[in-house]
Coordinates of C-alpha atoms and ligand atoms in Angstrom, one line a residue:
Chain A
M22 CA -4.1 -13.1 2.9
S23 CA -4.2 -16.3 0.9
F24 CA -2.1 -15.2 -1.9
T25 CA 1.6 -16.2 -2.1
T26 CA 4.2 -16.2 -4.8
R27 CA 5.9 -19.5 -5.2
G28 CA 9.5 -19.6 -4.0
F29 CA 9.5 -16.1 -2.5
S30 CA 10.5 -15.9 1.1
G31 CA 11.8 -12.3 1.3
R32 CA 15.2 -11.4 2.4
R33 CA 14.8 -8.5 4.8
R34 CA 12.4 -9.5 7.5
E35 CA 12.0 -6.2 9.2
E36 CA 9.7 -6.9 12.1
N37 CA 9.9 -3.3 12.9
P38 CA 6.6 -1.9 14.3
R39 CA 7.6 1.5 12.9
L40 CA 7.5 0.2 9.3
P41 CA 4.1 1.0 7.7
P42 CA 2.5 -1.7 5.5
G43 CA 4.3 -2.2 2.1
Q44 CA 7.4 -0.3 3.1
T45 CA 11.0 -1.4 3.1
L46 CA 13.8 0.0 5.3
F47 CA 16.4 2.0 3.4
D48 CA 19.7 3.5 4.6
D49 CA 20.3 5.7 1.6
W50 CA 18.0 8.4 0.5
P51 CA 16.4 8.0 -3.0
V52 CA 15.2 10.9 -5.0
L53 CA 11.8 11.1 -6.7
T54 CA 10.9 14.2 -8.7
A55 CA 8.8 14.8 -11.8
G56 CA 11.2 17.1 -13.5
P57 CA 14.7 18.6 -13.3
T58 CA 16.0 19.7 -9.9
P59 CA 15.6 23.5 -9.3
H60 CA 18.6 25.3 -7.8
V61 CA 17.5 28.1 -5.5
D62 CA 19.9 30.4 -3.8
T63 CA 19.1 31.4 -0.2
A64 CA 19.8 35.0 -1.1
D65 CA 16.8 34.9 -3.5
W66 CA 14.7 32.6 -1.4
E67 CA 11.4 33.7 -0.1
L68 CA 8.4 32.0 1.6
T69 CA 4.9 33.4 1.5
I70 CA 1.7 32.4 3.2
Q71 CA -1.3 33.7 1.3
D72 CA -4.5 34.0 3.3
E73 CA -8.1 34.3 1.9
T74 CA -7.9 38.1 1.8
G75 CA -5.0 37.8 -0.7
T76 CA -2.6 39.1 1.8
D77 CA 0.9 37.6 1.6
H78 CA 2.8 37.0 4.8
R79 CA 6.5 36.9 3.7
W80 CA 9.8 35.6 5.1
D81 CA 13.2 35.8 3.6
W82 CA 15.9 33.3 4.5
D83 CA 17.1 35.2 7.6
G84 CA 13.6 36.0 8.6
L85 CA 12.7 32.4 8.5
L86 CA 15.7 31.3 10.6
A87 CA 15.0 34.2 13.0
L88 CA 11.8 32.5 14.0
G89 CA 13.9 29.8 15.6
V90 CA 15.0 26.5 14.3
E91 CA 14.5 23.2 16.2
D92 CA 15.9 19.7 15.9
V93 CA 13.5 16.9 15.1
T94 CA 14.2 13.2 14.6
V95 CA 11.5 11.5 12.6
D96 CA 10.8 8.6 10.3
I97 CA 9.9 9.3 6.7
H98 CA 7.9 7.1 4.4
C99 CA 8.0 7.4 0.6
V100 CA 5.1 6.2 -1.6
T101 CA 7.6 4.2 -3.7
H102 CA 7.9 1.8 -0.7
W103 CA 11.1 3.0 1.1
T104 CA 11.2 4.2 4.7
K105 CA 14.0 5.8 6.6
L106 CA 13.9 5.7 10.4
D107 CA 15.2 8.3 12.8
M108 CA 16.2 10.9 10.3
A109 CA 17.7 14.0 12.0
W110 CA 16.2 17.2 10.6
R111 CA 16.5 20.9 11.5
G112 CA 13.9 23.4 10.6
V113 CA 11.3 26.0 11.7
S114 CA 7.9 24.7 13.0
L115 CA 4.9 25.8 11.0
D116 CA 3.3 26.8 14.3
K117 CA 5.7 29.7 14.3
L118 CA 4.9 30.8 10.8
F119 CA 1.1 30.5 11.4
Q120 CA 1.3 32.6 14.6
D121 CA 1.0 35.7 12.3
V122 CA -1.6 34.3 9.9
E123 CA -5.3 34.6 10.5
S124 CA -7.4 32.3 8.3
E125 CA -10.8 30.6 8.4
H126 CA -9.7 28.2 5.7
E127 CA -9.0 24.6 6.5
F128 CA -6.9 23.5 3.6
V129 CA -3.5 24.6 2.2
M130 CA -1.8 24.3 -1.2
A131 CA 2.0 24.1 -0.8
R132 CA 3.7 25.6 -3.8
S133 CA 7.3 25.0 -4.8
Y134 CA 10.0 26.7 -6.9
G135 CA 9.7 24.7 -10.2
G136 CA 6.0 24.6 -10.1
Y137 CA 5.3 21.6 -7.9
T138 CA 2.2 21.7 -5.7
T139 CA 0.7 19.5 -3.0
N140 CA -2.5 19.9 -0.9
L141 CA -2.8 19.4 2.9
P142 CA -5.3 20.0 5.6
L143 CA -4.2 22.9 7.8
E144 CA -4.5 20.8 10.9
D145 CA -1.8 18.4 9.6
L146 CA 0.6 21.3 9.5
L147 CA 0.0 22.6 13.1
D148 CA 0.6 21.5 16.6
G149 CA 4.2 20.4 16.1
K150 CA 3.4 18.1 13.1
A151 CA 5.3 20.0 10.3
W152 CA 8.4 22.1 9.6
I153 CA 10.1 24.1 7.0
A154 CA 13.2 22.0 7.0
T155 CA 16.6 23.5 6.1
E156 CA 19.0 20.7 7.2
A157 CA 19.0 17.0 7.2
E158 CA 21.4 14.6 8.9
G159 CA 23.6 17.5 9.9
D160 CA 24.0 19.1 6.5
P161 CA 22.2 21.9 4.7
L162 CA 19.5 20.3 2.5
G163 CA 21.0 19.7 -1.0
P164 CA 19.0 20.8 -4.1
E165 CA 18.1 17.2 -5.1
H166 CA 16.4 16.8 -1.7
G167 CA 14.5 20.0 -1.9
G168 CA 17.1 22.5 -0.6
P169 CA 17.4 25.2 0.5
A170 CA 14.1 24.5 2.2
R171 CA 11.4 21.9 2.0
L172 CA 8.2 21.2 3.8
L173 CA 8.5 18.3 6.3
V174 CA 5.3 16.5 7.2
P175 CA 6.6 13.2 8.4
H176 CA 3.3 11.6 9.3
L177 CA 2.2 11.6 5.6
Y178 CA 3.8 10.0 2.6
F179 CA 6.9 12.0 1.6
W180 CA 5.5 13.6 -1.6
K181 CA 3.5 15.8 0.7
S182 CA 6.8 17.2 2.1
A183 CA 7.1 19.6 -0.9
K184 CA 10.7 20.2 -1.9
W185 CA 11.9 23.7 -2.8
I186 CA 9.0 25.2 -0.9
R187 CA 8.1 28.8 -1.8
G188 CA 4.6 29.3 -0.5
L189 CA 1.5 28.1 1.1
T190 CA -1.9 29.2 -0.1
M191 CA -5.0 28.9 2.1
M192 CA -7.9 27.2 0.5
A193 CA -11.5 26.8 1.5
D194 CA -11.8 23.4 -0.1
D195 CA -9.4 20.5 -0.6
E196 CA -8.0 20.6 -4.1
P197 CA -5.6 18.1 -5.6
G198 CA -2.0 19.2 -6.1
F199 CA 0.5 17.9 -8.7
W200 CA 0.9 14.2 -7.8
E201 CA -2.7 14.1 -6.6
Q202 CA -3.9 15.1 -10.0
N203 CA -1.6 12.5 -11.4
G204 CA -3.1 9.6 -9.5
Y205 CA -1.8 9.8 -6.0
H206 CA -4.1 9.8 -2.9
L207 CA -5.6 13.2 -1.8
Y208 CA -4.4 12.7 1.8
G209 CA -1.6 10.0 1.9
D210 CA -1.6 8.3 5.3
P211 CA 1.2 5.7 5.1
W212 CA -0.4 3.6 7.9
K213 CA -3.5 3.2 5.8
E214 CA -1.5 2.7 2.6
E215 CA -3.2 5.7 1.0
R216 CA -0.9 5.6 -2.0
Y217 CA -3.2 6.0 -5.0
W218 CA -6.8 6.6 -5.7
Chain B
M16 CA 13.4 31.1 -10.7
S17 CA 9.8 30.3 -11.4
A18 CA 8.9 28.0 -14.2
P19 CA 5.4 27.4 -15.5
P20 CA 3.6 24.9 -13.3
L21 CA 4.0 21.3 -14.3
T22 CA 0.4 20.9 -13.5
Q23 CA -1.7 18.9 -16.0
L24 CA -5.4 18.6 -15.8
G25 CA -6.6 15.2 -14.7
R26 CA -7.9 13.0 -17.5
S27 CA -10.1 10.0 -17.4
R28 CA -7.9 7.0 -17.2
P29 CA -8.1 3.5 -15.9
Q30 CA -8.4 3.4 -12.1
A31 CA -5.4 1.8 -10.5
A32 CA -6.2 -1.4 -8.6
W33 CA -4.6 -4.7 -7.6
H34 CA -4.6 -7.4 -10.1
V35 CA -3.4 -11.0 -10.0
A36 CA -0.8 -11.7 -12.7
T37 CA 0.3 -15.0 -14.1
V38 CA 3.7 -15.2 -15.6
A39 CA 3.3 -16.3 -19.2
E40 CA 6.9 -16.1 -20.3
V41 CA 10.3 -15.4 -18.9
R42 CA 12.9 -14.5 -21.4
R43 CA 16.5 -13.7 -20.8
E44 CA 17.0 -10.2 -22.2
T45 CA 20.6 -9.5 -21.4
S46 CA 23.2 -11.0 -19.1
T47 CA 21.6 -9.2 -16.1
A48 CA 18.0 -8.6 -17.1
V49 CA 14.9 -10.6 -18.0
R50 CA 11.7 -9.8 -19.9
L51 CA 8.6 -10.9 -18.0
T52 CA 5.4 -11.3 -19.9
L53 CA 2.4 -11.3 -17.6
D54 CA -1.2 -12.4 -18.2
V55 CA -3.4 -10.1 -16.3
P56 CA -7.0 -10.8 -17.4
T57 CA -8.4 -7.8 -15.4
W58 CA -5.8 -5.3 -16.6
P59 CA -7.4 -2.1 -17.9
G60 CA -4.5 -1.2 -20.2
S61 CA -2.1 1.6 -19.7
E62 CA -0.6 4.7 -21.4
A63 CA 2.9 4.4 -22.7
G64 CA 5.4 5.4 -20.0
S65 CA 3.4 4.3 -17.0
H66 CA 4.5 1.9 -14.3
L67 CA 3.0 -0.5 -11.8
D68 CA 3.8 -1.7 -8.3
L69 CA 4.7 -5.4 -8.2
R70 CA 4.1 -7.2 -4.9
L71 CA 5.5 -10.6 -3.8
T72 CA 4.0 -12.4 -0.8
A73 CA 5.9 -15.1 1.2
P74 CA 4.0 -18.0 2.8
D75 CA 4.3 -16.3 6.2
G76 CA 2.6 -13.2 4.9
Y77 CA 5.8 -11.1 4.5
Q78 CA 5.4 -8.8 1.4
A79 CA 7.8 -6.8 -0.7
S80 CA 6.7 -4.3 -3.3
R81 CA 8.7 -2.5 -6.0
S82 CA 7.8 -0.2 -8.9
Y83 CA 8.4 -1.4 -12.5
S84 CA 7.8 0.5 -15.7
I85 CA 5.5 -1.1 -18.3
A86 CA 7.1 -1.9 -21.6
S87 CA 3.8 -2.6 -23.3
S88 CA 0.9 -0.3 -23.8
A89 CA -1.5 -2.1 -26.2
P90 CA -4.9 -2.4 -24.5
G91 CA -6.0 -5.9 -23.7
G92 CA -2.6 -7.5 -24.4
P93 CA -0.2 -9.0 -21.9
V94 CA 1.8 -6.7 -19.5
V95 CA 5.5 -6.8 -20.4
L96 CA 8.2 -5.8 -17.9
A97 CA 11.9 -5.8 -18.1
V98 CA 13.8 -6.2 -14.8
D99 CA 17.5 -5.6 -14.4
E100 CA 19.1 -7.4 -11.5
L101 CA 20.5 -5.4 -8.6
P102 CA 22.9 -8.0 -7.2
D103 CA 22.2 -7.0 -3.5
G104 CA 18.6 -6.4 -4.0
E105 CA 15.6 -8.2 -2.5
V106 CA 13.1 -8.3 -5.3
S107 CA 15.0 -8.0 -8.6
P108 CA 17.2 -11.1 -8.1
F109 CA 14.1 -13.1 -7.4
L110 CA 12.4 -11.9 -10.6
V111 CA 15.5 -12.4 -12.6
H112 CA 16.4 -15.9 -11.3
E113 CA 13.5 -17.6 -9.6
V114 CA 10.3 -16.6 -11.4
R115 CA 9.0 -19.0 -14.1
P116 CA 5.9 -19.4 -16.2
G117 CA 2.8 -20.2 -14.3
D118 CA 3.9 -18.3 -11.2
Q119 CA 1.5 -15.8 -9.8
L120 CA 2.2 -12.4 -8.3
E121 CA 0.3 -9.2 -7.8
V122 CA 0.5 -5.9 -9.6
H123 CA -1.1 -2.6 -8.8
G124 CA -1.6 -0.1 -11.6
P125 CA -1.5 1.5 -14.0
L126 CA 0.4 4.3 -12.2
G127 CA 2.1 7.5 -13.2
S128 CA 0.0 9.7 -15.6
F129 CA 2.7 12.3 -15.7
F130 CA 5.6 10.4 -17.3
V131 CA 3.4 9.3 -20.3
W132 CA 3.2 10.0 -24.0
R133 CA -0.1 10.2 -25.8
P134 CA -0.4 9.8 -29.5
G135 CA -1.4 12.9 -31.4
E136 CA -1.1 15.0 -28.2
S137 CA 1.4 17.4 -29.7
D138 CA 3.4 17.7 -33.0
R139 CA 6.4 19.0 -31.2
P140 CA 9.4 16.7 -31.5
V141 CA 10.1 14.3 -28.6
Q142 CA 13.5 13.5 -27.3
L143 CA 13.8 10.4 -25.1
V144 CA 17.0 9.8 -23.0
A145 CA 17.5 6.5 -21.3
G146 CA 20.2 5.1 -19.0
G147 CA 20.2 1.3 -18.6
S148 CA 16.9 -0.1 -17.6
G149 CA 15.5 3.4 -17.8
V150 CA 14.7 2.5 -21.4
V151 CA 11.7 0.4 -20.4
P152 CA 9.1 3.2 -20.3
L153 CA 10.8 5.0 -23.2
Y154 CA 10.7 1.8 -25.3
A155 CA 6.9 1.7 -24.6
I156 CA 6.6 5.3 -25.8
A157 CA 8.6 4.5 -29.0
A158 CA 6.5 1.4 -29.7
A159 CA 3.2 3.3 -29.1
H160 CA 4.4 6.1 -31.4
G161 CA 5.2 3.5 -34.1
A162 CA 1.9 1.6 -33.6
A163 CA -0.1 4.8 -33.8
G164 CA 1.8 5.9 -37.0
D165 CA 2.4 9.2 -35.2
T166 CA 4.5 11.4 -37.5
S167 CA 5.9 13.8 -34.8
P168 CA 9.7 13.2 -34.8
L169 CA 10.9 10.9 -32.0
R170 CA 14.5 10.4 -31.0
L171 CA 15.9 8.0 -28.4
L172 CA 19.4 8.4 -26.9
Y173 CA 20.1 5.2 -25.0
S174 CA 23.2 4.8 -22.8
V175 CA 24.3 1.2 -22.1
R176 CA 27.5 -0.3 -20.7
R177 CA 28.1 -2.7 -23.6
P178 CA 26.3 -4.0 -26.7
G179 CA 24.8 -7.0 -24.8
D180 CA 23.1 -4.8 -22.4
V181 CA 20.6 -3.3 -24.9
L182 CA 17.0 -4.1 -23.8
F183 CA 14.5 -4.6 -26.6
A184 CA 17.3 -4.4 -29.0
D185 CA 15.5 -6.1 -31.9
E186 CA 12.3 -4.2 -31.4
L187 CA 14.0 -0.9 -31.2
A188 CA 16.0 -1.6 -34.3
A189 CA 12.8 -2.5 -36.1
L190 CA 11.2 0.8 -35.1
R191 CA 13.8 2.9 -36.8
G192 CA 12.3 4.9 -39.6
P193 CA 11.5 8.4 -40.8
A194 CA 9.8 9.4 -37.5
F195 CA 12.1 7.4 -35.1
E196 CA 15.8 7.7 -34.6
L197 CA 17.8 5.6 -32.2
E198 CA 21.2 6.5 -31.0
L199 CA 23.3 4.3 -28.7
V200 CA 26.0 5.4 -26.3
Y201 CA 28.4 2.7 -25.1
T202 CA 30.0 3.6 -21.8
R203 CA 32.4 0.6 -21.4
E204 CA 32.5 -1.5 -24.6
A205 CA 31.3 -1.0 -28.1
P206 CA 30.6 -3.4 -31.0
A207 CA 33.6 -4.2 -33.2
T208 CA 32.1 -2.2 -36.0
W209 CA 31.5 0.9 -33.9
A210 CA 33.2 4.1 -35.2
G211 CA 32.1 6.4 -32.4
P212 CA 33.6 7.0 -29.0
V213 CA 33.3 4.7 -26.0
G214 CA 32.7 6.3 -22.7
R215 CA 30.2 8.2 -20.6
L216 CA 28.0 10.8 -22.1
D217 CA 29.2 14.4 -21.6
K218 CA 27.3 17.6 -22.2
E219 CA 28.8 18.1 -25.7
A220 CA 27.8 14.6 -26.8
L221 CA 24.4 15.1 -25.4
A222 CA 24.0 18.3 -27.3
A223 CA 25.3 16.6 -30.5
S224 CA 22.9 13.6 -30.4
T225 CA 19.7 15.1 -29.2
V226 CA 17.1 17.4 -30.6
A227 CA 18.3 21.0 -30.2
A228 CA 16.6 23.2 -27.6
S229 CA 15.7 25.7 -30.3
A230 CA 13.3 23.0 -31.8
R231 CA 11.5 23.0 -28.4
P232 CA 11.3 19.2 -28.0
R233 CA 9.4 17.6 -25.2
V234 CA 12.0 15.6 -23.3
Y235 CA 11.6 12.4 -21.3
V236 CA 14.6 11.2 -19.2
C237 CA 14.7 7.9 -17.3
G238 CA 17.3 5.9 -15.5
S239 CA 19.1 5.8 -12.2
T240 CA 18.8 8.8 -10.0
R241 CA 22.3 10.0 -10.7
F242 CA 21.9 9.6 -14.5
V243 CA 18.6 11.6 -14.5
E244 CA 20.0 14.3 -12.2
T245 CA 23.0 14.7 -14.5
I246 CA 21.2 14.6 -17.8
A247 CA 18.3 16.9 -16.7
A248 CA 20.8 19.5 -15.4
W249 CA 22.8 19.4 -18.7
L250 CA 19.6 19.7 -20.8
Q251 CA 18.8 22.9 -18.9
D252 CA 22.3 24.2 -19.5
L253 CA 21.7 23.5 -23.2
G254 CA 18.6 25.7 -23.1
H255 CA 15.7 23.3 -22.6
A256 CA 13.0 24.7 -20.3
A257 CA 12.5 22.9 -17.0
A258 CA 8.8 22.5 -17.9
D259 CA 9.7 20.6 -21.1
I260 CA 11.7 18.0 -19.2
R261 CA 9.9 15.1 -17.6
T262 CA 11.9 12.7 -15.5
E263 CA 11.5 9.2 -13.9
R264 CA 14.2 8.2 -11.4
F265 CA 14.6 4.5 -10.8
G266 CA 16.5 4.9 -7.5
G267 CA 20.0 4.0 -6.4
L268 CA 23.0 6.0 -7.5
Ligands
LIG16 C1 8.8 4.4 -11.2 C2 9.9 3.4 -11.2 C3 10.0 2.5 -12.2 C4 11.0 1.5 -12.2 N1 11.1 0.7 -13.3 C5 12.0 -0.3 -13.4 C6 12.1 -1.1 -14.5 O1 11.4 -1.0 -15.5 N2 13.1 -2.1 -14.5 C7 14.0 -2.2 -13.4 O2 14.8 -3.1 -13.5 N3 13.9 -1.4 -12.3 C8 12.9 -0.5 -12.3 N4 12.8 0.3 -11.1 C9 13.6 0.0 -10.0 C10 12.9 -1.0 -9.1 O3 11.8 -0.4 -8.5 C11 13.8 -1.5 -7.9 O4 14.3 -0.4 -7.2 C12 14.9 -2.4 -8.4 O5 14.4 -3.5 -9.1 C13 15.7 -2.8 -7.1 O6 14.9 -3.5 -6.2 P1 15.5 -4.7 -5.3 O7 14.4 -5.2 -4.4 O8 16.2 -5.7 -6.1 O9 16.6 -3.9 -4.5 P2 16.4 -3.3 -3.0 O10 16.5 -4.4 -2.1 O11 15.2 -2.5 -3.0 O12 17.6 -2.3 -3.0 C14 18.9 -2.6 -2.6 C15 19.7 -1.3 -2.6 O13 19.9 -0.9 -4.0 C16 19.6 0.5 -4.1 N5 18.8 0.6 -5.4 C17 17.5 0.6 -5.5 N6 17.1 0.7 -6.8 C18 18.3 0.9 -7.5 C19 18.6 1.1 -8.9 N7 17.6 1.2 -9.8 N8 19.9 1.3 -9.2 C20 20.8 1.2 -8.3 N9 20.6 1.0 -7.0 C21 19.3 0.9 -6.6 C22 18.7 0.9 -3.0 O14 19.0 2.2 -2.6 C23 19.1 -0.2 -1.9 O15 19.9 0.4 -1.0 C24 11.8 1.4 -11.1 C25 11.7 2.2 -10.1 C26 10.8 3.3 -10.1 C27 10.7 4.2 -8.9

C-alpha cells in the first residue's frame, strides 16, 4: 500500500494476530441498531425454526435452556471497526436446536423481535459455530445488546448475530436480510473485510 | 411484541467504494469540533443522512478507520464532515488538530441507506432529534429538504451543552422557515437571552418540543449510544411506533 496520510502514525499499535484487517480493539461494548431497542420478557419469549414444509419447531424460554447451555469464549468483530477479544458468553448451541429439524435447504433467515432480519448459510450455524446466547460476561443479556436472547455467530461480522432473535426460517436460496438490503455484504467474513457490497 | 418489519426494498444507489480524498478546507466549527471539506473527484454523491468510513494510513502501513456522517448531499460537490474530538480517541484528535488543506486520506462510501431521507418520499411530517455531533446527518437532511423545496414539515430538536457547541449554527438558522423548525436544548449553559430552561431533556420536554405521535411523524434520532437509547425509548412511551423511528448511534456512552 503506497498511500499514507501525512502526520498520521496511529496510537494503538495492536499487533494482535487475532485482529482482522481494519479493526480496532475495544474494551467497552458499543451498540448498533437501526431502530429503538425492543424489550422482550422471557415469559413471552419464543423461538421457532420453520422448515420448508411450513412446520414450526418451537421452544419457549425454559424449553430452550433445557436443551443445555454451554460456556463459550470468543472474539467478536463489528463492521463499524471494533473488535472485542475473549468475550465470555453462555448459550445453547444451534446444533441442539437443529437436532429436531429436517431440512434440505441450505440457507437461513434469522428473524428478530422488532422486525430485524439477517441471512446466513446453514452450515455457518452448525458444528459448534453458533449459539442462541442468553448471557454475556456473566450477566443476562441486556435489551440493548439483544437480550433476552440473540444469535451468536462469532466468525462473521456481528450484524449477523441477530439481536432479539425470535425465529429462523429455512430458505432454498440466499436472500438478503435487513442490513444486507441496505448495503452490507451478503456473507460478512471479517478476515476478508466483507463489509459492504 | 412484533412490529412491522423495518425492511425496505433495495434501491439503485451509488455503489460504495474507496476514494482518495484531498482536504480542501479545515474550519474550526466549535471549541471541540472541526468542519472538514474534502475534494473527492470520484465521489458518486450520497443521499442525505448517509455516512462514510474514513481511513488513515501510517507510513508503516498501520491503518485506522472510523465512520463519519456526511453533512453534504449535493451531487458532484465536495464532501463535508464535522468531527468532534474525543480527547482520548485515536482518530478524532488527529482530524481535529493535525489535518490541514492538501492532506490526503481515504474514504469508503456512501454507506447507510436506511438512515436517509429522500425528497418527496412522503408527505408525513419528519421529526429529527440530535444529540451533539449526532446533528451531522440530520443537518444534511434539513439542508436537502430546504434545497429540494420539500414542503413536508420538518422539525429538528438539537441538544447541545452550550451555545458555542452548535454545529452548522449559521446554516441551520438560515434554513428556518415555514417548513423547517429548529429547537435547541442547552444542557449546561444557555445564551444570555435564553428564556427557556437549562438542563437535560426529559420526557415531558421531548413531548412538548417534538411533533406529536398522533401526527404520525417519521422520526430520525442520532447521537451517542446513550442519547439514542434514551430518546428512542421515550418516543415509544409517547406513542410513536417503533417502525417510525430510525436511529444512528455514534458509539461511546
Ligand atoms: C455511523 C456513524 C457515524 C458517525 N458520525 C460521526 C460524525 O459525523 N462526527 C463525529 O464526530 N463522530 C461520528 N461518529 C463517531 C466516530 O466514528 C468515532 O467513534 C469518533 O470520532 C471517535 O473515534 P476516535 O478514534 O477518536 O476514538 P476511539 O479511539 O475509537 O475511541 C476511544 C474510546 O471512546 C469511546 N467512543 C467512541 N466513540 C464515541 C463517541 N461518539 N462518544 C463517546 N465515546 C466514544 C470508545 O468506546 C472508545 O473506548 C460516527 C459513528 C458512527 C458509527
